[in-house]
CSV table of C-alpha atoms and ligand atoms in Angstrom, one decimal:
chain,number,residue,atom,x,y,z
A,1,MET,CA,94.0,119.4,67.2
A,2,PHE,CA,95.6,121.4,70.2
A,3,ASN,CA,93.4,124.4,71.2
A,4,VAL,CA,94.6,126.0,74.2
A,5,GLU,CA,91.4,128.0,75.0
A,6,THR,CA,89.6,124.6,75.0
A,7,ILE,CA,92.5,123.1,77.4
A,8,ARG,CA,91.9,126.0,79.8
A,9,GLN,CA,88.4,125.3,80.5
A,10,ASP,CA,89.5,122.2,82.0
A,11,PHE,CA,91.3,124.0,84.8
A,12,PRO,CA,88.9,125.5,87.1
A,13,ILE,CA,91.4,127.5,88.9
A,14,LEU,CA,92.4,129.4,85.8
A,15,SER,CA,89.6,131.5,86.0
A,16,ARG,CA,89.8,132.9,89.7
A,17,LYS,CA,91.1,136.5,90.1
A,18,VAL,CA,93.8,136.9,92.4
A,19,ASN,CA,94.5,140.6,94.1
A,20,GLY,CA,91.4,141.4,91.6
A,21,LYS,CA,93.5,140.5,88.8
A,22,PRO,CA,93.0,137.6,86.4
A,23,LEU,CA,95.4,134.6,87.6
A,24,VAL,CA,98.2,134.1,85.4
A,25,TYR,CA,99.8,131.1,86.6
A,26,PHE,CA,103.4,130.7,86.0
A,27,ASP,CA,104.8,128.7,89.0
A,28,ASN,CA,104.4,125.2,87.1
A,29,ALA,CA,107.8,124.0,88.0
A,30,ALA,CA,106.8,123.8,91.6
A,31,THR,CA,103.2,122.3,91.1
A,32,SER,CA,101.0,122.2,88.0
A,33,GLN,CA,97.4,123.0,88.1
A,34,THR,CA,94.9,120.3,88.2
A,35,PRO,CA,92.1,119.7,85.6
A,36,LYS,CA,88.6,118.7,86.2
A,37,GLN,CA,89.0,115.1,85.1
A,38,VAL,CA,91.5,114.8,87.7
A,39,ILE,CA,89.4,116.4,90.2
A,40,LYS,CA,86.7,114.3,89.2
A,41,ALA,CA,88.6,111.2,90.0
A,42,ILE,CA,89.7,112.1,93.5
A,43,VAL,CA,85.6,113.0,93.9
A,44,ASP,CA,84.7,109.5,92.4
A,45,TYR,CA,87.1,107.5,94.4
A,46,TYR,CA,86.0,109.0,98.0
A,47,SER,CA,82.6,108.9,96.8
A,48,ASN,CA,82.5,105.3,95.6
A,49,TYR,CA,85.6,103.1,96.5
A,50,ASN,CA,87.1,104.3,99.5
A,51,ALA,CA,88.4,101.4,101.1
A,52,ASN,CA,92.0,99.9,102.1
A,53,ILE,CA,93.7,98.0,99.5
A,54,HIS,CA,95.5,94.4,99.2
A,55,ARG,CA,93.9,92.9,102.3
A,56,GLY,CA,90.3,93.1,102.2
A,57,VAL,CA,88.0,90.3,101.0
A,58,HIS,CA,85.2,92.6,100.8
A,59,THR,CA,84.0,94.1,97.5
A,60,LEU,CA,85.1,97.9,98.0
A,61,SER,CA,88.5,96.6,99.0
A,62,GLN,CA,88.6,94.4,95.7
A,63,GLU,CA,87.7,97.5,93.7
A,64,ALA,CA,90.1,99.9,95.3
A,65,THR,CA,92.9,97.4,95.1
A,66,ASP,CA,92.0,96.8,91.4
A,67,LEU,CA,91.7,100.8,90.6
A,68,TYR,CA,95.2,101.0,92.5
A,69,GLU,CA,97.1,98.3,90.4
A,70,GLN,CA,95.5,99.5,87.2
A,71,ALA,CA,97.1,103.2,88.1
A,72,ARG,CA,100.6,101.3,88.4
A,73,GLN,CA,100.0,99.7,84.9
A,74,LYS,CA,99.1,103.2,83.4
A,75,ILE,CA,102.7,104.6,84.7
A,76,GLN,CA,104.3,101.3,83.7
A,77,SER,CA,103.0,102.0,80.2
A,78,HIS,CA,103.4,105.6,80.1
A,79,PHE,CA,107.3,105.3,81.1
A,80,ASN,CA,107.4,102.1,79.1
A,81,ALA,CA,108.8,100.1,82.0
A,82,LYS,CA,109.1,96.4,81.3
A,83,PHE,CA,107.2,95.0,84.2
A,84,SER,CA,104.4,96.4,86.3
A,85,HIS,CA,106.6,95.4,89.3
A,86,GLU,CA,109.2,97.9,88.6
A,87,ILE,CA,107.0,100.8,89.2
A,88,ILE,CA,106.9,101.6,93.0
A,89,PHE,CA,104.4,104.1,94.5
A,90,THR,CA,106.3,106.9,96.6
A,91,SER,CA,105.0,110.2,98.1
A,92,GLY,CA,107.3,112.2,95.4
A,93,THR,CA,110.2,112.7,94.0
A,94,THR,CA,112.3,113.1,97.3
A,95,HIS,CA,110.9,109.9,98.5
A,96,GLY,CA,112.1,107.9,95.4
A,97,ILE,CA,115.6,109.5,95.7
A,98,ASN,CA,115.8,108.8,99.6
A,99,LEU,CA,114.7,105.5,99.1
A,100,VAL,CA,117.7,104.5,96.3
A,101,ALA,CA,120.0,106.3,98.5
A,102,ASN,CA,119.1,104.3,101.9
A,103,GLY,CA,119.3,101.1,99.5
A,104,PHE,CA,122.9,102.1,98.5
A,105,SER,CA,124.1,102.3,102.2
A,106,SER,CA,124.8,98.7,102.4
A,107,LEU,CA,126.4,98.3,98.9
A,108,LEU,CA,129.0,101.0,99.2
A,109,LYS,CA,132.2,100.8,100.6
A,110,LYS,CA,134.7,103.5,101.4
A,111,ALA,CA,136.7,104.0,98.2
A,112,ASP,CA,133.5,104.4,95.8
A,113,GLU,CA,132.3,107.4,94.3
A,114,ILE,CA,129.4,108.9,93.5
A,115,ILE,CA,128.7,111.6,90.9
A,116,VAL,CA,126.0,114.3,90.9
A,117,SER,CA,125.9,117.5,88.8
A,118,ALA,CA,126.2,121.1,89.5
A,119,LEU,CA,122.4,121.5,88.2
A,120,GLU,CA,120.9,119.4,91.1
A,121,HIS,CA,117.9,120.3,93.5
A,122,HIS,CA,118.7,120.0,97.1
A,123,SER,CA,116.6,116.8,97.2
A,124,ASN,CA,119.3,115.4,94.6
A,125,ILE,CA,122.2,116.3,96.5
A,126,VAL,CA,121.4,116.2,100.4
A,127,PRO,CA,120.3,112.5,100.5
A,128,TRP,CA,123.8,112.0,98.8
A,129,GLN,CA,125.7,113.8,101.3
A,130,MET,CA,124.0,111.6,103.7
A,131,LEU,CA,125.1,108.3,102.1
A,132,CYS,CA,128.5,109.4,101.6
A,133,GLU,CA,128.6,110.2,105.2
A,134,ARG,CA,127.2,106.9,106.2
A,135,THR,CA,129.4,104.8,104.0
A,136,GLY,CA,132.5,107.1,103.7
A,137,ALA,CA,132.1,107.2,99.8
A,138,THR,CA,133.2,110.4,97.8
A,139,LEU,CA,130.9,112.8,96.3
A,140,LYS,CA,132.0,114.4,92.9
A,141,VAL,CA,130.3,117.2,91.1
A,142,ILE,CA,129.8,117.5,87.1
A,143,PRO,CA,130.6,121.2,86.6
A,144,MET,CA,128.5,123.6,84.5
A,145,ASN,CA,129.2,126.5,82.0
A,146,GLU,CA,127.7,129.9,81.6
A,147,ASP,CA,124.7,128.9,79.7
A,148,GLY,CA,123.7,126.3,82.5
A,149,GLU,CA,125.0,123.2,80.7
A,150,LEU,CA,126.5,120.4,82.0
A,151,ILE,CA,130.2,120.2,80.8
A,152,MET,CA,130.5,116.6,79.5
A,153,THR,CA,134.2,116.4,79.0
A,154,ASP,CA,134.6,116.8,83.0
A,155,TYR,CA,132.1,114.0,83.2
A,156,ASP,CA,134.3,112.0,81.4
A,157,LYS,CA,137.3,112.7,83.5
A,158,LEU,CA,135.2,112.1,86.7
A,159,LEU,CA,134.3,108.7,85.6
A,160,SER,CA,136.4,105.7,87.0
A,161,LYS,CA,136.3,102.2,88.2
A,162,HIS,CA,135.3,103.7,91.7
A,163,THR,CA,132.2,105.2,90.6
A,164,LYS,CA,129.4,103.2,91.4
A,165,LEU,CA,126.5,105.7,91.0
A,166,VAL,CA,125.6,108.8,89.0
A,167,PHE,CA,122.8,111.0,89.7
A,168,VAL,CA,121.5,113.7,87.3
A,169,ASN,CA,118.1,115.4,86.9
A,170,HIS,CA,116.7,115.1,83.4
A,171,VAL,CA,115.9,118.9,83.3
A,172,SER,CA,117.0,121.5,85.9
A,173,ASN,CA,114.3,123.2,87.5
A,174,ALA,CA,116.3,126.3,88.2
A,175,LEU,CA,117.2,126.9,84.5
A,176,GLY,CA,115.1,124.4,82.4
A,177,THR,CA,118.2,123.0,80.6
A,178,VAL,CA,117.6,119.5,79.4
A,179,ASN,CA,120.4,117.6,80.3
A,180,PRO,CA,122.3,115.2,77.6
A,181,ILE,CA,121.3,112.0,79.9
A,182,GLU,CA,121.5,109.3,77.2
A,183,TYR,CA,125.1,110.2,77.1
A,184,ILE,CA,125.4,110.0,80.6
A,185,ILE,CA,123.7,106.9,81.3
A,186,GLU,CA,125.9,105.1,78.2
A,187,LYS,CA,129.1,106.5,79.6
A,188,ALA,CA,128.3,105.6,83.3
A,189,HIS,CA,127.2,101.7,82.1
A,190,GLN,CA,130.6,101.6,80.6
A,191,PHE,CA,132.2,101.8,84.0
A,192,GLY,CA,129.6,99.6,85.5
A,193,ALA,CA,128.1,102.5,87.6
A,194,ALA,CA,124.1,102.7,88.0
A,195,VAL,CA,122.3,105.8,87.1
A,196,LEU,CA,119.3,107.3,88.9
A,197,ILE,CA,117.6,110.1,86.7
A,198,ASP,CA,115.4,112.9,88.6
A,199,GLY,CA,112.5,113.1,86.1
A,200,ALA,CA,110.6,115.6,88.4
A,201,GLN,CA,110.8,118.4,85.8
A,202,SER,CA,110.9,116.6,82.7
A,203,SER,CA,107.9,114.3,83.2
A,204,PRO,CA,105.6,117.0,82.8
A,205,HIS,CA,106.9,118.0,79.1
A,206,ILE,CA,108.6,114.8,77.8
A,207,LYS,CA,107.7,111.1,77.8
A,208,PRO,CA,110.5,109.3,78.7
A,209,ASP,CA,111.1,105.6,77.7
A,210,VAL,CA,113.2,103.9,80.3
A,211,GLN,CA,113.8,100.7,78.5
A,212,LYS,CA,115.2,102.8,75.7
A,213,LEU,CA,117.3,105.1,77.8
A,214,ASP,CA,118.5,101.7,79.5
A,215,VAL,CA,118.4,103.8,82.9
A,216,ASP,CA,118.5,102.0,86.2
A,217,PHE,CA,116.3,104.3,88.1
A,218,TYR,CA,113.8,107.2,87.4
A,219,VAL,CA,111.9,109.1,89.7
A,220,ALA,CA,108.9,111.6,89.1
A,221,SER,CA,106.3,113.2,91.0
A,222,ALA,CA,102.4,113.4,90.3
A,223,HIS,CA,101.7,117.1,91.3
A,224,LYS,CA,104.2,118.5,88.7
A,225,MET,CA,102.2,116.7,85.9
A,226,CYS,CA,98.7,117.6,86.5
A,227,GLY,CA,98.2,115.1,89.2
A,228,PRO,CA,97.7,115.3,93.2
A,229,THR,CA,100.4,116.3,96.0
A,230,GLY,CA,101.7,113.4,98.0
A,231,VAL,CA,102.1,110.5,95.5
A,232,GLY,CA,105.0,109.9,92.9
A,233,MET,CA,106.6,107.0,91.5
A,234,LEU,CA,110.2,105.4,91.3
A,235,TYR,CA,110.9,103.1,88.2
A,236,GLY,CA,113.8,100.5,89.0
A,237,LYS,CA,115.1,97.8,86.8
A,238,GLU,CA,114.1,94.7,88.3
A,239,GLU,CA,117.4,93.3,88.9
A,240,TRP,CA,118.4,96.5,90.9
A,241,LEU,CA,115.0,96.6,93.0
A,242,LYS,CA,115.6,93.0,93.9
A,243,LYS,CA,119.5,93.7,95.0
A,244,LEU,CA,118.2,96.8,97.3
A,245,PRO,CA,117.1,96.2,100.7
A,246,PRO,CA,113.5,97.6,102.0
A,247,TYR,CA,113.0,101.3,102.9
A,248,GLN,CA,110.9,101.2,105.7
A,249,GLY,CA,109.3,98.2,107.7
A,250,GLY,CA,105.7,98.0,108.2
A,251,GLY,CA,102.5,96.5,106.9
A,252,GLU,CA,102.0,95.4,103.5
A,253,MET,CA,106.0,95.0,102.9
A,254,ILE,CA,106.0,91.5,104.4
A,255,ALA,CA,105.8,87.8,103.5
A,256,GLU,CA,105.9,86.5,106.9
A,257,VAL,CA,106.9,88.0,110.3
A,258,THR,CA,107.9,86.2,113.4
A,259,PHE,CA,109.9,87.8,116.2
A,260,GLU,CA,113.0,85.9,114.8
A,261,LYS,CA,112.8,86.8,111.6
A,262,THR,CA,110.7,88.6,108.6
A,263,SER,CA,110.9,87.8,105.1
A,264,TYR,CA,110.0,90.5,102.6
A,265,ALA,CA,107.2,90.8,100.2
A,266,ASP,CA,107.9,90.4,96.3
A,267,LEU,CA,108.3,93.6,94.2
A,268,PRO,CA,106.9,96.1,94.3
A,269,HIS,CA,105.2,95.8,97.8
A,270,LYS,CA,108.7,95.2,99.3
A,271,PHE,CA,109.2,99.1,99.0
A,272,GLU,CA,105.7,100.0,99.7
A,273,ALA,CA,105.2,99.8,103.5
A,274,GLY,CA,102.2,100.8,105.1
A,275,THR,CA,98.9,102.3,103.6
A,276,PRO,CA,99.8,104.3,100.7
A,277,ASN,CA,98.3,107.4,99.0
A,278,ILE,CA,95.4,105.2,97.5
A,279,ALA,CA,93.4,108.1,96.1
A,280,GLY,CA,96.8,109.7,94.9
A,281,GLY,CA,97.9,106.5,93.2
A,282,ILE,CA,94.9,106.1,91.2
A,283,THR,CA,94.3,110.2,90.4
A,284,PHE,CA,98.1,110.1,89.1
A,285,GLY,CA,96.8,107.4,86.5
A,286,ALA,CA,93.9,110.0,85.7
A,287,ALA,CA,96.5,112.6,85.2
A,288,LEU,CA,98.5,110.8,82.8
A,289,ASP,CA,95.4,109.9,80.9
A,290,TYR,CA,94.8,113.5,80.5
A,291,MET,CA,98.0,114.3,79.4
A,292,ASN,CA,98.3,111.6,76.9
A,293,ALA,CA,94.8,112.6,75.3
A,294,ILE,CA,96.4,116.1,74.9
A,295,GLY,CA,99.7,114.4,73.7
A,296,PHE,CA,103.3,115.2,74.7
A,297,GLU,CA,104.2,116.1,71.2
A,298,ASN,CA,101.5,118.7,70.9
A,299,ILE,CA,102.4,119.8,74.6
A,300,ALA,CA,106.3,120.0,73.6
A,301,THR,CA,105.5,122.1,70.3
A,302,TYR,CA,103.1,124.5,71.9
A,303,GLU,CA,105.4,124.9,75.1
A,304,HIS,CA,108.6,125.6,73.0
A,305,GLU,CA,106.5,128.3,70.9
A,306,LEU,CA,105.8,130.1,74.5
A,307,LEU,CA,109.3,129.8,75.3
A,308,SER,CA,110.4,131.3,72.4
A,309,TYR,CA,108.0,134.1,72.4
A,310,ALA,CA,108.7,134.8,76.3
A,311,THR,CA,112.4,134.6,75.7
A,312,GLU,CA,112.4,136.9,72.8
A,313,GLN,CA,109.6,139.6,74.7
A,314,LEU,CA,111.9,139.7,77.9
A,315,SER,CA,115.3,139.9,76.3
A,316,ALA,CA,113.9,143.3,75.0
A,317,ILE,CA,113.8,144.6,78.4
A,318,LYS,CA,116.9,146.5,79.0
A,319,GLY,CA,119.0,145.7,82.1
A,320,LEU,CA,117.0,142.0,82.2
A,321,LYS,CA,119.4,139.2,82.2
A,322,ILE,CA,118.0,135.3,81.6
A,323,TYR,CA,120.0,132.7,83.3
A,324,GLY,CA,120.0,129.4,81.5
A,325,THR,CA,120.5,129.9,77.8
A,326,SER,CA,120.9,126.4,76.5
A,327,ALA,CA,119.7,125.6,73.1
A,328,GLN,CA,118.0,122.3,74.9
A,329,LYS,CA,115.5,123.9,77.5
A,330,THR,CA,111.9,123.1,78.4
A,331,SER,CA,109.7,126.3,79.2
A,332,VAL,CA,111.4,127.7,82.3
A,333,ILE,CA,112.7,131.3,82.1
A,334,SER,CA,114.8,132.5,85.1
A,335,PHE,CA,116.2,136.1,85.1
A,336,ASN,CA,116.9,138.9,87.0
A,337,LEU,CA,116.5,143.0,86.7
A,338,LYS,CA,120.0,144.6,86.9
A,339,GLY,CA,120.5,145.9,90.6
A,340,ILE,CA,116.9,144.9,91.8
A,341,HIS,CA,116.3,141.9,94.3
A,342,PRO,CA,114.1,139.1,92.4
A,343,TYR,CA,112.0,138.8,95.5
A,344,ASP,CA,110.8,142.7,95.1
A,345,VAL,CA,110.0,141.7,91.3
A,346,GLY,CA,107.9,138.9,92.5
A,347,THR,CA,106.0,141.0,94.9
A,348,ILE,CA,105.0,143.6,92.5
A,349,LEU,CA,104.2,140.7,89.9
A,350,ASP,CA,101.8,139.1,92.6
A,351,LYS,CA,99.9,142.3,93.0
A,352,LEU,CA,99.2,142.1,89.6
A,353,GLY,CA,97.7,138.4,89.9
A,354,ILE,CA,101.3,136.9,88.3
A,355,ALA,CA,102.4,134.0,90.4
A,356,VAL,CA,106.0,133.4,89.7
A,357,ARG,CA,108.8,131.8,91.9
A,358,THR,CA,111.8,134.3,93.3
A,359,GLY,CA,114.8,132.9,95.4
A,360,HIS,CA,117.3,129.9,95.0
A,361,HIS,CA,114.5,127.4,93.6
A,362,CYS,CA,116.1,124.5,96.2
A,363,ALA,CA,119.5,125.1,93.7
A,364,GLN,CA,121.6,127.1,95.8
A,365,PRO,CA,124.8,125.7,94.1
A,366,ILE,CA,123.4,127.2,90.9
A,367,MET,CA,122.9,130.6,92.3
A,368,ASP,CA,126.5,130.4,93.7
A,369,PHE,CA,127.8,129.9,90.4
A,370,TYR,CA,126.4,132.9,89.0
A,371,LYS,CA,126.8,135.0,92.2
A,372,ILE,CA,123.5,135.8,92.5
A,373,PRO,CA,121.2,135.5,95.4
A,374,GLY,CA,118.5,134.0,93.2
A,375,THR,CA,116.6,134.7,90.2
A,376,VAL,CA,112.6,135.2,89.2
A,377,ARG,CA,111.3,132.2,87.7
A,378,ALA,CA,108.6,131.8,85.0
A,379,SER,CA,107.7,128.3,84.4
A,380,LEU,CA,105.3,127.8,81.5
A,381,ALA,CA,102.7,124.9,81.5
A,382,PHE,CA,100.6,124.1,78.1
A,383,TYR,CA,97.7,125.7,79.5
A,384,ASN,CA,99.5,129.3,79.4
A,385,THR,CA,99.1,131.7,76.7
A,386,LYS,CA,101.0,134.6,74.7
A,387,ALA,CA,98.4,137.1,76.4
A,388,GLU,CA,99.6,135.8,79.7
A,389,ILE,CA,103.2,136.5,78.7
A,390,ASP,CA,102.2,139.7,77.4
A,391,ALA,CA,100.8,140.6,81.0
A,392,LEU,CA,104.1,139.2,82.4
A,393,VAL,CA,106.3,141.4,80.3
A,394,GLU,CA,104.3,144.4,81.1
A,395,GLY,CA,104.2,143.5,84.7
A,396,VAL,CA,108.2,143.3,84.6
A,397,LYS,CA,108.6,146.6,83.3
A,398,LYS,CA,106.2,148.2,85.9
A,399,ALA,CA,108.3,146.5,88.4
A,400,LYS,CA,111.5,148.0,87.0
A,401,MET,CA,110.0,151.3,86.9
A,402,MET,CA,109.0,151.3,90.5
A,403,LEU,CA,112.1,150.0,91.7
A,404,SER,CA,114.7,151.7,89.9
B,1,PLP,C1,110.3,119.6,92.3
B,1,PLP,C2,111.6,118.7,92.0
B,1,PLP,C3,111.9,117.7,93.2
B,1,PLP,C4,111.3,117.4,94.5
B,1,PLP,O1,110.2,116.9,94.1
B,1,PLP,P1,108.9,116.7,95.2
B,1,PLP,O2,107.7,116.4,94.7
B,1,PLP,O3,109.0,118.0,96.1
B,1,PLP,O4,109.4,115.7,95.9
B,1,PLP,C5,113.1,117.1,92.7
B,1,PLP,N1,114.0,117.6,91.8
B,1,PLP,C6,113.5,118.4,90.8
B,1,PLP,C7,114.3,118.6,89.9
B,1,PLP,C8,112.6,119.0,91.1
B,1,PLP,O5,111.8,119.8,89.9
């Protein structure tokens, strides 16, 4: 049984005050809050197991290694990867994308093409631009419509025998649109192109099945799904991970080193140079346990209820426009008040203890499309409530009164 009041007891931060008001945390798309079960796992690790992994004969090192590898298996099972060595620990989504982009440097030629979408986060645009500069390949963009949806008929036209890679986010962080990735992946494969899906924004809401999707690469960050910052995961199909060269050189990623030649370690260690974020990896596993115990179906049902309620209540405010009106959305609401800068709205909301994000949300091309400097973004999680949405609506009305 899903009970939001019981769930809220798990999050110590939700009982603090901000500017004398109870915190209303609506910046979940930037980072999620941490339940005490995950905090406990961090304390437990440093209190009982802290040691470097994979190389020690001593007991602590072996225990830490076991916990770290168990966490990898939890991630494997959560995303339904075929092998645990297809899961690479990263420092986050950005790292995972750069790892793949770097790997493709040696595989692309001048006439090759890469397709990205108009809905991308900067971290899913810039690495590809850099890759194109290095290889001479061309970047193509799937355009979007007024509702904030990708136009699939245009995607069909961009695909050709020159397409080598397609990179799209599963869910847009700026608008909340859920993209039709099943279609995108299937079409790309018809042309022999590989597909990387940026799952930073979907993984807190949806449990993806990478085998069913038949996706080549999938990346996510722990800190957006109740885990710690500085850790994430890259899933890659075994055949692709074998083909890609290592990203960084260092300890842990080698099999044998002489000054003449180094041979690389097997997967996944080939991509895990240096001492990783051990506590982060282990507690990423704890965060997945926590979310799975609540259940992603329960989370999705409840969050949709919140999204409909918030959309309805906010739309009733005169002069308020919502950006991103696709029928397929997660619980993100981007909006503006007519004639008022989003930053000013955000500042007034903060005075009321309400945390929202304002600005371009690392997605300037979307803002350019709508010809706006940015939006106010309220992104909701399963621990938010309708009462908090009421507080937001009152706050927005107050901001409108004060600023117009
Ligand atoms: C947050 C986010 C990223 C970047 O994630 P990091 O954890 O900062 O590396 C990339 N893509 C999308 C869609 C995001 O929401």
